[in-house]
PDB file of C-alpha atoms in Angstrom:
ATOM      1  CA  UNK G  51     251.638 -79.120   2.658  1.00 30.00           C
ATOM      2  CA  UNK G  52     248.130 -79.723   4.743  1.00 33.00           C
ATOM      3  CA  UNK G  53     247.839 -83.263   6.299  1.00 30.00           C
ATOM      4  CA  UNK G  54     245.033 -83.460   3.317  1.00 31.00           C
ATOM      5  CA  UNK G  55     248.246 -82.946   0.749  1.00 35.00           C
ATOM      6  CA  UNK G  56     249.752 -85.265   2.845  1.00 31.00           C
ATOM      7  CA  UNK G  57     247.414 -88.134   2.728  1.00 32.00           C
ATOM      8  CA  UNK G  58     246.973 -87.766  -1.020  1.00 33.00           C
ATOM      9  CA  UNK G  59     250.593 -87.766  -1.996  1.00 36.00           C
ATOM     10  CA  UNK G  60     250.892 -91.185  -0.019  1.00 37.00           C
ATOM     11  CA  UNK G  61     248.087 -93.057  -1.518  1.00 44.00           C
ATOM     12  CA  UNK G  62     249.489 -91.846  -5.076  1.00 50.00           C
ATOM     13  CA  UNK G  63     251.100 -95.320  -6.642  1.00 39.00           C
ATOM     14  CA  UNK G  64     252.746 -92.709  -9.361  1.00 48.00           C
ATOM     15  CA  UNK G  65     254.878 -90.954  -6.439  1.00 50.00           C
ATOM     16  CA  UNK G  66     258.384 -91.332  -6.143  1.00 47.00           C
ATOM     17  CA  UNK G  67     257.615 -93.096  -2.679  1.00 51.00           C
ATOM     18  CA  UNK G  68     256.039 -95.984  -4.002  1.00 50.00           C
ATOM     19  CA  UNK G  69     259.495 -97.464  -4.154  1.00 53.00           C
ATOM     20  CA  UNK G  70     260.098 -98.627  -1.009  1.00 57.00           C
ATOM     21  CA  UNK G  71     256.591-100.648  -1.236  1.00 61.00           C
ATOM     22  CA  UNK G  72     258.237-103.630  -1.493  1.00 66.00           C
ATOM     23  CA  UNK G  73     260.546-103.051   1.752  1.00 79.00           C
ATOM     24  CA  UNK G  74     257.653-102.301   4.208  1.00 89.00           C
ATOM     25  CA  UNK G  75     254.482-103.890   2.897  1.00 93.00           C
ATOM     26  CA  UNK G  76     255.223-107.205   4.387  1.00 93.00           C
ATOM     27  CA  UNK G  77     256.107-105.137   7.830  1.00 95.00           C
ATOM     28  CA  UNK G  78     252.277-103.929   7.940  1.00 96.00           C
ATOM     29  CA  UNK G  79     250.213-107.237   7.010  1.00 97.00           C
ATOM     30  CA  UNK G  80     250.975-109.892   9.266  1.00 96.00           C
ATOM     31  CA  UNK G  81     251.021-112.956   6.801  1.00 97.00           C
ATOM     32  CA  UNK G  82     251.836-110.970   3.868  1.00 97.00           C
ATOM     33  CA  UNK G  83     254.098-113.954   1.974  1.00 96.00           C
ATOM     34  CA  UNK G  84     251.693-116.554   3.179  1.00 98.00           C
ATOM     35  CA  UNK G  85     248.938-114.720   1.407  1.00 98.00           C
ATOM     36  CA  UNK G  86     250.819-115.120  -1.811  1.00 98.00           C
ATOM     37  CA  UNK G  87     252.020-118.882  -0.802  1.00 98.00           C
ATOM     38  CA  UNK G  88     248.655-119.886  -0.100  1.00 98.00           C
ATOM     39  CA  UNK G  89     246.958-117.923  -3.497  1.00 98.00           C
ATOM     40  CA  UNK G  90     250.098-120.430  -5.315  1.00 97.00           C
ATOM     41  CA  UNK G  91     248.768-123.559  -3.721  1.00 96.00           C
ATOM     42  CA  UNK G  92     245.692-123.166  -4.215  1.00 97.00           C
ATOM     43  CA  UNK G  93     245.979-122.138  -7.663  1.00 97.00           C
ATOM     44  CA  UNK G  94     248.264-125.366  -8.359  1.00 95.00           C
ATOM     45  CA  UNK G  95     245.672-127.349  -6.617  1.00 95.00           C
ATOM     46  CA  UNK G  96     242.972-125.889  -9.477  1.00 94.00           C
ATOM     47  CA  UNK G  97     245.493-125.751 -12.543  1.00 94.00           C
ATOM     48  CA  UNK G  98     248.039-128.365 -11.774  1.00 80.00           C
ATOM     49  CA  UNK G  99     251.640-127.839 -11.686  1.00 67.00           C
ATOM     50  CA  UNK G 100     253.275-129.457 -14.749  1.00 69.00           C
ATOM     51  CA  UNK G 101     250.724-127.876 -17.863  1.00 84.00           C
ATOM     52  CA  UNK G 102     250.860-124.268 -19.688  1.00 93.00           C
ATOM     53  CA  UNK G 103     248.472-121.861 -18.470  1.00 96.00           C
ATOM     54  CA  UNK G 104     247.911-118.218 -19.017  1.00 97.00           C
ATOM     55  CA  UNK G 105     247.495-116.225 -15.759  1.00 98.00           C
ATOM     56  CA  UNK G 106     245.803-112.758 -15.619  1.00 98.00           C
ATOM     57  CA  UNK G 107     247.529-110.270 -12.769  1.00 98.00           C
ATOM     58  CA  UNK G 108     245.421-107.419 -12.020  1.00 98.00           C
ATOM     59  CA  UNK G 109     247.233-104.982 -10.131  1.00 97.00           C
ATOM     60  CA  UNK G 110     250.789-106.682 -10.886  1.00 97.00           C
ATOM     61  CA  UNK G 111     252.913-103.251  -9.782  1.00 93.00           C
ATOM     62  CA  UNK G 112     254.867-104.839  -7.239  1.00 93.00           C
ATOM     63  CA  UNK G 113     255.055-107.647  -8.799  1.00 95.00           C
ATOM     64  CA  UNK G 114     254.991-109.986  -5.982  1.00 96.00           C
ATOM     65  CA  UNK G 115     252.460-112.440  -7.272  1.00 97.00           C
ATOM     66  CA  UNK G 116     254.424-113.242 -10.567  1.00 98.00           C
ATOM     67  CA  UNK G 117     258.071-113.903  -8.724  1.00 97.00           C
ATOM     68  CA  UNK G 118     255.821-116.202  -6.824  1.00 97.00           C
ATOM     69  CA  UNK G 119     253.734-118.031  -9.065  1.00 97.00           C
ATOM     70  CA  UNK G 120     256.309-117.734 -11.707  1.00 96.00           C
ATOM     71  CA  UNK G 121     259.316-119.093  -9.563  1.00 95.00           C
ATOM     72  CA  UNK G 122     257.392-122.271  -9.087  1.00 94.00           C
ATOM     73  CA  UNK G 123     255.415-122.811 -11.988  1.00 94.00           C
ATOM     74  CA  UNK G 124     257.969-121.887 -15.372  1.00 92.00           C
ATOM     75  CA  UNK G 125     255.508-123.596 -17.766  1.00 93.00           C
ATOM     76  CA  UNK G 126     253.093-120.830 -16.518  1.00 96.00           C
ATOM     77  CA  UNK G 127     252.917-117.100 -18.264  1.00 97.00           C
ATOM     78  CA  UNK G 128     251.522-114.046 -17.471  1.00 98.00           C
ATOM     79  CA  UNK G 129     249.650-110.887 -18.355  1.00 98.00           C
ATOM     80  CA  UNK G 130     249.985-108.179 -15.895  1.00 98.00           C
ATOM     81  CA  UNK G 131     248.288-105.110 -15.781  1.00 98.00           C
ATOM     82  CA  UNK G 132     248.412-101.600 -13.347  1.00 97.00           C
ATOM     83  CA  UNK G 133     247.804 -98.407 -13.809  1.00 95.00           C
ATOM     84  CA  UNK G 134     250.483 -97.210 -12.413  1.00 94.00           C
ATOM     85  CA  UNK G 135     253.926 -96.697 -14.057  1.00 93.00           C
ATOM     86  CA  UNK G 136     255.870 -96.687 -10.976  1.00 92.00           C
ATOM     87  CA  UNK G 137     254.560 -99.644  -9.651  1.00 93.00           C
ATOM     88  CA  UNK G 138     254.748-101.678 -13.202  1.00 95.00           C
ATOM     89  CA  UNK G 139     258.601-100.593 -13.262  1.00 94.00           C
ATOM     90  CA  UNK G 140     259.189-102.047  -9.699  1.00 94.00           C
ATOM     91  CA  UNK G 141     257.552-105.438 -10.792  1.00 95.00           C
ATOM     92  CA  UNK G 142     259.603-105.242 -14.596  1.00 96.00           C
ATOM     93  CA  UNK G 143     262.785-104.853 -12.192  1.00 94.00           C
ATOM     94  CA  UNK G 144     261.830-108.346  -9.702  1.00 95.00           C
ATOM     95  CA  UNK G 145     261.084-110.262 -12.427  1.00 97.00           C
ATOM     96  CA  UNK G 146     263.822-109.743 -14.586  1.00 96.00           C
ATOM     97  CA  UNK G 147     266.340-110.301 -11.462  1.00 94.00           C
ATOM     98  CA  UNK G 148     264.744-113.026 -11.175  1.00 95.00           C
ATOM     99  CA  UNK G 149     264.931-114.008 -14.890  1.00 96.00           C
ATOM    100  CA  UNK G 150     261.231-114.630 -15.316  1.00 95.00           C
ATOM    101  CA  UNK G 151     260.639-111.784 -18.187  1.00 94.00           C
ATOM    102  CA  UNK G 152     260.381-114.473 -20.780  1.00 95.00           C
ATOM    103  CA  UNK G 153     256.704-115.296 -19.602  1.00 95.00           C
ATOM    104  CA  UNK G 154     255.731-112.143 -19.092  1.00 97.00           C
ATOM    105  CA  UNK G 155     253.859-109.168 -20.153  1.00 97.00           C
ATOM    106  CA  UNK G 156     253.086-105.988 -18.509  1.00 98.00           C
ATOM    107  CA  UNK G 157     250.492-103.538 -19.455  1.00 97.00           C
ATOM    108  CA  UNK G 158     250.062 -99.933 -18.231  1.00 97.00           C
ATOM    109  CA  UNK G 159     246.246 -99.264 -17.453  1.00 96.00           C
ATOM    110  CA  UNK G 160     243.296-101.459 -16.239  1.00 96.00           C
ATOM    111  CA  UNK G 161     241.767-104.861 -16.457  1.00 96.00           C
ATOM    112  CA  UNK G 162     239.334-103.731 -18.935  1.00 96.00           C
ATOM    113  CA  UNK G 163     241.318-102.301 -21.597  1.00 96.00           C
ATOM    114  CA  UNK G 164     242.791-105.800 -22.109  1.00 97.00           C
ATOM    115  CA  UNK G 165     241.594-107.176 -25.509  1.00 94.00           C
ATOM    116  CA  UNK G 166     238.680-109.868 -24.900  1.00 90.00           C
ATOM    117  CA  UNK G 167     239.652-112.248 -27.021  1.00 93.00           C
ATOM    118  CA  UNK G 168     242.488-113.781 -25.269  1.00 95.00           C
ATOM    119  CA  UNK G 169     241.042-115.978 -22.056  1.00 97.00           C
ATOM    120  CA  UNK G 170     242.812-116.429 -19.081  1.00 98.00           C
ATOM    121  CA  UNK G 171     243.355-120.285 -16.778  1.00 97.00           C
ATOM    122  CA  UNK G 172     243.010-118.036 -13.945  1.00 98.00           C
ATOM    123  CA  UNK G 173     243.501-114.654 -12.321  1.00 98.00           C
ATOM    124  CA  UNK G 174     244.729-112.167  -9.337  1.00 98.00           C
ATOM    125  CA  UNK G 175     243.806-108.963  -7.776  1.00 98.00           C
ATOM    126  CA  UNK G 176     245.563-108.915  -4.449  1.00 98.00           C
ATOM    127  CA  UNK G 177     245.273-106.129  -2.103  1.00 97.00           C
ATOM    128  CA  UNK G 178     243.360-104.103  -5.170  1.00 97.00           C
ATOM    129  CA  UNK G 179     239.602-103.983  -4.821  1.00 98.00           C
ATOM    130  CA  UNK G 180     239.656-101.038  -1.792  1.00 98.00           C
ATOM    131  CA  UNK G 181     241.472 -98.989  -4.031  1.00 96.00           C
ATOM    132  CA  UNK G 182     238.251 -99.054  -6.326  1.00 97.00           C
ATOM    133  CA  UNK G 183     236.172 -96.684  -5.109  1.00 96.00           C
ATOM    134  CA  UNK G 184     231.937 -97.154  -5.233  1.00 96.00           C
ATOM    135  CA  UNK G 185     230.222-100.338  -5.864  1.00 97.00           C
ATOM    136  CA  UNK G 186     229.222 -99.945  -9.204  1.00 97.00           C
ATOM    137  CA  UNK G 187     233.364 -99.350 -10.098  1.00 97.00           C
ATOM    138  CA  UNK G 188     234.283-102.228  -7.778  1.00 98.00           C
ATOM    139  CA  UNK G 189     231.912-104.389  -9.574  1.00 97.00           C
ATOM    140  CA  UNK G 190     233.044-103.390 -13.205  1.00 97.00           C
ATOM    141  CA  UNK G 191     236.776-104.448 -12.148  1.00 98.00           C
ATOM    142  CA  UNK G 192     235.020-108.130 -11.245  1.00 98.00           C
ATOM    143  CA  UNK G 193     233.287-107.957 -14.630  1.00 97.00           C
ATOM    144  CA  UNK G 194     236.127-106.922 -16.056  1.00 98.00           C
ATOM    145  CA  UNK G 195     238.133-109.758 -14.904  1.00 98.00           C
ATOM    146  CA  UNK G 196     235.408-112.208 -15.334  1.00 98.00           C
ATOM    147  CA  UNK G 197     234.972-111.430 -19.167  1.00 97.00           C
ATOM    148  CA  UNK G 198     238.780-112.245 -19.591  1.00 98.00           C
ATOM    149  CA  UNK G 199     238.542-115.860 -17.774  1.00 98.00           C
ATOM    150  CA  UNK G 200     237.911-119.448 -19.353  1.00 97.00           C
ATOM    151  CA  UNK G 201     234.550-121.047 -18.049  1.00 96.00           C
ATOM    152  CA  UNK G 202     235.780-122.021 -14.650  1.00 96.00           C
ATOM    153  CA  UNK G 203     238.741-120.646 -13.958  1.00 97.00           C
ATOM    154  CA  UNK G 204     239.723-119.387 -10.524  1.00 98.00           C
ATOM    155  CA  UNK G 205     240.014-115.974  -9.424  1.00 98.00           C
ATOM    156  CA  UNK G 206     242.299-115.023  -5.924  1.00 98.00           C
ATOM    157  CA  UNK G 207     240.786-111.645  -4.530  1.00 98.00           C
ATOM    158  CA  UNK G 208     242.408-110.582  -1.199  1.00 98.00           C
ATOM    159  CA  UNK G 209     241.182-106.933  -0.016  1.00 98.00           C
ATOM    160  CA  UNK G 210     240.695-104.284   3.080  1.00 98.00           C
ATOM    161  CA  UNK G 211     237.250-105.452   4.102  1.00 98.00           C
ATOM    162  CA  UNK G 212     235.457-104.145   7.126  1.00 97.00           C
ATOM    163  CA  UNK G 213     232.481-102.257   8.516  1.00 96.00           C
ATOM    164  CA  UNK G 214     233.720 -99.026   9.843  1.00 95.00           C
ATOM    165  CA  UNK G 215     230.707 -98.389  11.727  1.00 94.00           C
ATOM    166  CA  UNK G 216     230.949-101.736  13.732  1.00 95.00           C
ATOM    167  CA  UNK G 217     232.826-101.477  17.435  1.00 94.00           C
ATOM    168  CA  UNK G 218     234.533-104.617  15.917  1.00 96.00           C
ATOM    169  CA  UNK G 219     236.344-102.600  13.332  1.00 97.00           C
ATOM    170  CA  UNK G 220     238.120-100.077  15.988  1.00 97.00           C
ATOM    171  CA  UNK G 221     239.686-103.012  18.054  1.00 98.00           C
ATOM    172  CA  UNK G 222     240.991-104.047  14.793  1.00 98.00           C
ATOM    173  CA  UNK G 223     242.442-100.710  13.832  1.00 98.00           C
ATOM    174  CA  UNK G 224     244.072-100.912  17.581  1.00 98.00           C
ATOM    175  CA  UNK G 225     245.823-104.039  16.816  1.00 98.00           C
ATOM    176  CA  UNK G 226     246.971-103.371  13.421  1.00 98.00           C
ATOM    177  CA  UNK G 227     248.797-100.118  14.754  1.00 98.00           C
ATOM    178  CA  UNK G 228     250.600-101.900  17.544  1.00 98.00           C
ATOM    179  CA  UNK G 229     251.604-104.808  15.023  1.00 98.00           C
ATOM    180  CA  UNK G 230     252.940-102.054  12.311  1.00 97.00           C
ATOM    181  CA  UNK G 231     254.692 -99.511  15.227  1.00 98.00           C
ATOM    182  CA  UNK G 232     256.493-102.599  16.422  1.00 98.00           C
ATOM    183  CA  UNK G 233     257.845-103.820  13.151  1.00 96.00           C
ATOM    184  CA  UNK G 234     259.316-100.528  12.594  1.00 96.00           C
ATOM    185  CA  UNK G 235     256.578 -98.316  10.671  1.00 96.00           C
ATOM    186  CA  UNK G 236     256.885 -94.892  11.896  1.00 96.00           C
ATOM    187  CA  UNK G 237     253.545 -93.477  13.764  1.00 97.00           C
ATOM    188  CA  UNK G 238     253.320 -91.191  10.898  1.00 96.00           C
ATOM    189  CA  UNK G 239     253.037 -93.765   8.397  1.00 95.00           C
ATOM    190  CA  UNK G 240     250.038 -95.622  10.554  1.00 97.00           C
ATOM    191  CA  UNK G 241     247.998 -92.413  10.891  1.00 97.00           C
ATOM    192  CA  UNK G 242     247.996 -91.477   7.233  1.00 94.00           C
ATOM    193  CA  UNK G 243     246.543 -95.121   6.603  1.00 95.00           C
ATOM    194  CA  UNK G 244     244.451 -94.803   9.158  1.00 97.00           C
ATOM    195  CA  UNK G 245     242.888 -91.672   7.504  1.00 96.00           C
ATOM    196  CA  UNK G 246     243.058 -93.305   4.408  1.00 95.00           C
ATOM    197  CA  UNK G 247     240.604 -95.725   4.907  1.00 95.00           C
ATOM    198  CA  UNK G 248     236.912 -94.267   3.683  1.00 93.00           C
ATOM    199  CA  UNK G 249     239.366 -91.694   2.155  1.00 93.00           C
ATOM    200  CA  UNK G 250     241.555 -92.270  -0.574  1.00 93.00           C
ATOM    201  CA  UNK G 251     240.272 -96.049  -0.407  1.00 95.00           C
ATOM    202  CA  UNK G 252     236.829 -97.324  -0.179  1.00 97.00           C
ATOM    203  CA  UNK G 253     236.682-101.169   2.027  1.00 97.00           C
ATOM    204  CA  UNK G 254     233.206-102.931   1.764  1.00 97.00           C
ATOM    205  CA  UNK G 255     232.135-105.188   4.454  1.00 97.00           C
ATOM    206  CA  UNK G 256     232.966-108.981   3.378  1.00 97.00           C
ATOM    207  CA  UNK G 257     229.387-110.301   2.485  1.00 97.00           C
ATOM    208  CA  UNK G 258     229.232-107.236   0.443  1.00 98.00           C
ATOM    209  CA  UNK G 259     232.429-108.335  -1.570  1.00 98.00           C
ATOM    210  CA  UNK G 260     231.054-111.570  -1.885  1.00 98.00           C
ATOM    211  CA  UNK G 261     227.796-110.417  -3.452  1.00 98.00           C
ATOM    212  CA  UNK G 262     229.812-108.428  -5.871  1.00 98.00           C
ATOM    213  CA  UNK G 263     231.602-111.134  -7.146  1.00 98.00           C
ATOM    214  CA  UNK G 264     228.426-113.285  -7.328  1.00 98.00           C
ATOM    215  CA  UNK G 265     227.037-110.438  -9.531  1.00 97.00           C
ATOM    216  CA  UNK G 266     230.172-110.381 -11.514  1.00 97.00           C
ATOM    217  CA  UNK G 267     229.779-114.138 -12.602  1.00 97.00           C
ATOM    218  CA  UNK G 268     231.565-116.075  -9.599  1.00 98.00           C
ATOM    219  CA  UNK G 269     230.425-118.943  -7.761  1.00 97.00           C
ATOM    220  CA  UNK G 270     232.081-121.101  -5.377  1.00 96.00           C
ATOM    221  CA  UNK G 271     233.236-118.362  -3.464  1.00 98.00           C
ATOM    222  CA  UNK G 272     235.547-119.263  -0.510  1.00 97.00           C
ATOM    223  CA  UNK G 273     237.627-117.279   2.145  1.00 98.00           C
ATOM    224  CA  UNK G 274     241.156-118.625   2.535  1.00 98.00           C
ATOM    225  CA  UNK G 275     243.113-115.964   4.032  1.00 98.00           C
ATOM    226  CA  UNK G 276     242.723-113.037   6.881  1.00 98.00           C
ATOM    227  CA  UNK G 277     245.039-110.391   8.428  1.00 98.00           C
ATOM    228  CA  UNK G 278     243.200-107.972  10.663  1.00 98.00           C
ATOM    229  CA  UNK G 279     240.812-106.289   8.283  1.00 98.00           C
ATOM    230  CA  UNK G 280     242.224-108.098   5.533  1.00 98.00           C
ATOM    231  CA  UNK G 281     239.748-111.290   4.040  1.00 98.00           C
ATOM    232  CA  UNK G 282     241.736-113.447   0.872  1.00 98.00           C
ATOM    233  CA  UNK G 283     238.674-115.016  -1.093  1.00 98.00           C
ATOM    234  CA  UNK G 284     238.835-118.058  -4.065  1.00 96.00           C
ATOM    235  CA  UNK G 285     235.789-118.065  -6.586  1.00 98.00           C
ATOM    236  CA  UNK G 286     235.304-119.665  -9.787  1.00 98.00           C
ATOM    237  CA  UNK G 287     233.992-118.000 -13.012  1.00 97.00           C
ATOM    238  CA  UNK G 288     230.629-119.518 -13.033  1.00 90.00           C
ATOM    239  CA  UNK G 289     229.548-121.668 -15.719  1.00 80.00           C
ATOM    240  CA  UNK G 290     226.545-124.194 -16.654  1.00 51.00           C
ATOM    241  CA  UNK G 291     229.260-126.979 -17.859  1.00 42.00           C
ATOM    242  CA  UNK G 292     232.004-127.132 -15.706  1.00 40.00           C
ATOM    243  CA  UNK G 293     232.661-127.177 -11.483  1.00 44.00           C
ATOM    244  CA  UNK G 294     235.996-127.250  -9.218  1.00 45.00           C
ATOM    245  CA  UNK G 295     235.588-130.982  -9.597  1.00 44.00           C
ATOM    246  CA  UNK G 296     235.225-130.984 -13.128  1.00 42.00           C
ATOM    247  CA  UNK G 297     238.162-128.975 -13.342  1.00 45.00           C
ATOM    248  CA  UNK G 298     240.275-130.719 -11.175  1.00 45.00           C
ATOM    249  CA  UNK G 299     239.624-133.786 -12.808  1.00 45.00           C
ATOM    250  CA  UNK G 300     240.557-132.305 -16.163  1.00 47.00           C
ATOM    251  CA  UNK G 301     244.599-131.470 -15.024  1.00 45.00           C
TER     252      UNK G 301
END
């Protein structure tokens, strides 16, 4: 196998290797759990702690985003949806150890095979979008996501983001390998990210995300998060009646 083959096989969420995701991921983003703690206060903040609400998870393989939310909020449920079958079963496993399967559904495929009818209190894509590759795709998933939400209702986007032109982005990339080699991740591992990047994913520079997700129907738009090359946004589904105040005044 060519270092091509190589690259490929580990950016395939369907490969046997996806299941030790869950062991390293936190090992290579620096503030990986406080991504997800933050994205749960926040969200409480918006939806309020106590009421039902119907949460939309796209890209819930992994399923780190409904043991969080769902371990603090039980009057919550959720619809998660990945393409991949791997990644779904790792997620079905965490949340029934944690005994959360009750309020929870998990769908095989993408956001926009969901059925349009059903509209969401808010939604997720963590660490998703630079896995979409081209604008025009990237901004379909936003769509996508947007035509499933309830006039302002929050969306938590956290994704790759960089220039990889910019001198900026190769100080970064120097960084992230010394925080990943010294947590353990074998050099091997950091080179085929490293090539993966503008490879087998596709990360826009941040005002470029942001403009997507004003095109998609978001306002509001916010960074709350960032790890290295790694920007966590909040936006709002826009709409002519309702605001964040609004909203929060309404839990």
């Amino acid at each position: 196998m060519n270092e091509k083959q190589q690259q490929q096989k580990a950016m395939s969420w369907n490969d046997p290797q996806v299941e030790g995701y869950g062991r390293t991921i936190s090992l290579k983003i620096p503030g990986y759990f406080m991504l997800y703690d933050m994205t749960d206060r926040l969200m409480n903040a918006m939806l309020g702690p106590e009421r039902e609400k119907d949460i939309l998870v796209v890209g819930a393989g992994g399923g780190q985003e409904i043991v969080t939310l769902g371990g603090a909020h039980p009057a919550w449920s959720f619809t998660g949806v990945d393409p991949s079958a791997r990644m779904l079963a790792i997620a079905d496993q965490r949340i029934r150890m944690e005994r959360l399967q009750a309020g929870v559904t998990l769908h095989e495929g993408t956001a926009d095979q969901l059925p349009k009818d059903k509209l969401y209190d808010a939604a997720t894509s963590l660490l998703v979008l630079h896995f979409i590759k081209g604008l025009d795709q990237k901004r379909e998933l936003l769509r996508s996501i947007a035509d499933r939400l309830k006039p302002g209702a929050p969306l938590f986007l956290a994704a790759i983001s960089c220039d990889r032109q910019e001198e900026a982005f190769a100080v970064q990339m120097s960084a992230w390998q010394s925080h990943m080699l010294d947590n353990g991740i074998p050099l091997e591992d950091w080179e085929r990210f490293a090539a993966s990047l503008g490879a087998e994913s596709d990360p826009v520079p941040p005002e470029q995300v942001e403009e997507l997700l004003r095109e998609a129907g978001f306002s509001h738009i916010s960074k709350f998060f960032g790890s290295y090359l790694i920007t966590g946004w909040f936006a709002v589904k826009a709409s002519g009646e309702h605001n964040i105040e609004e909203k929060r005044q309404d839990k």
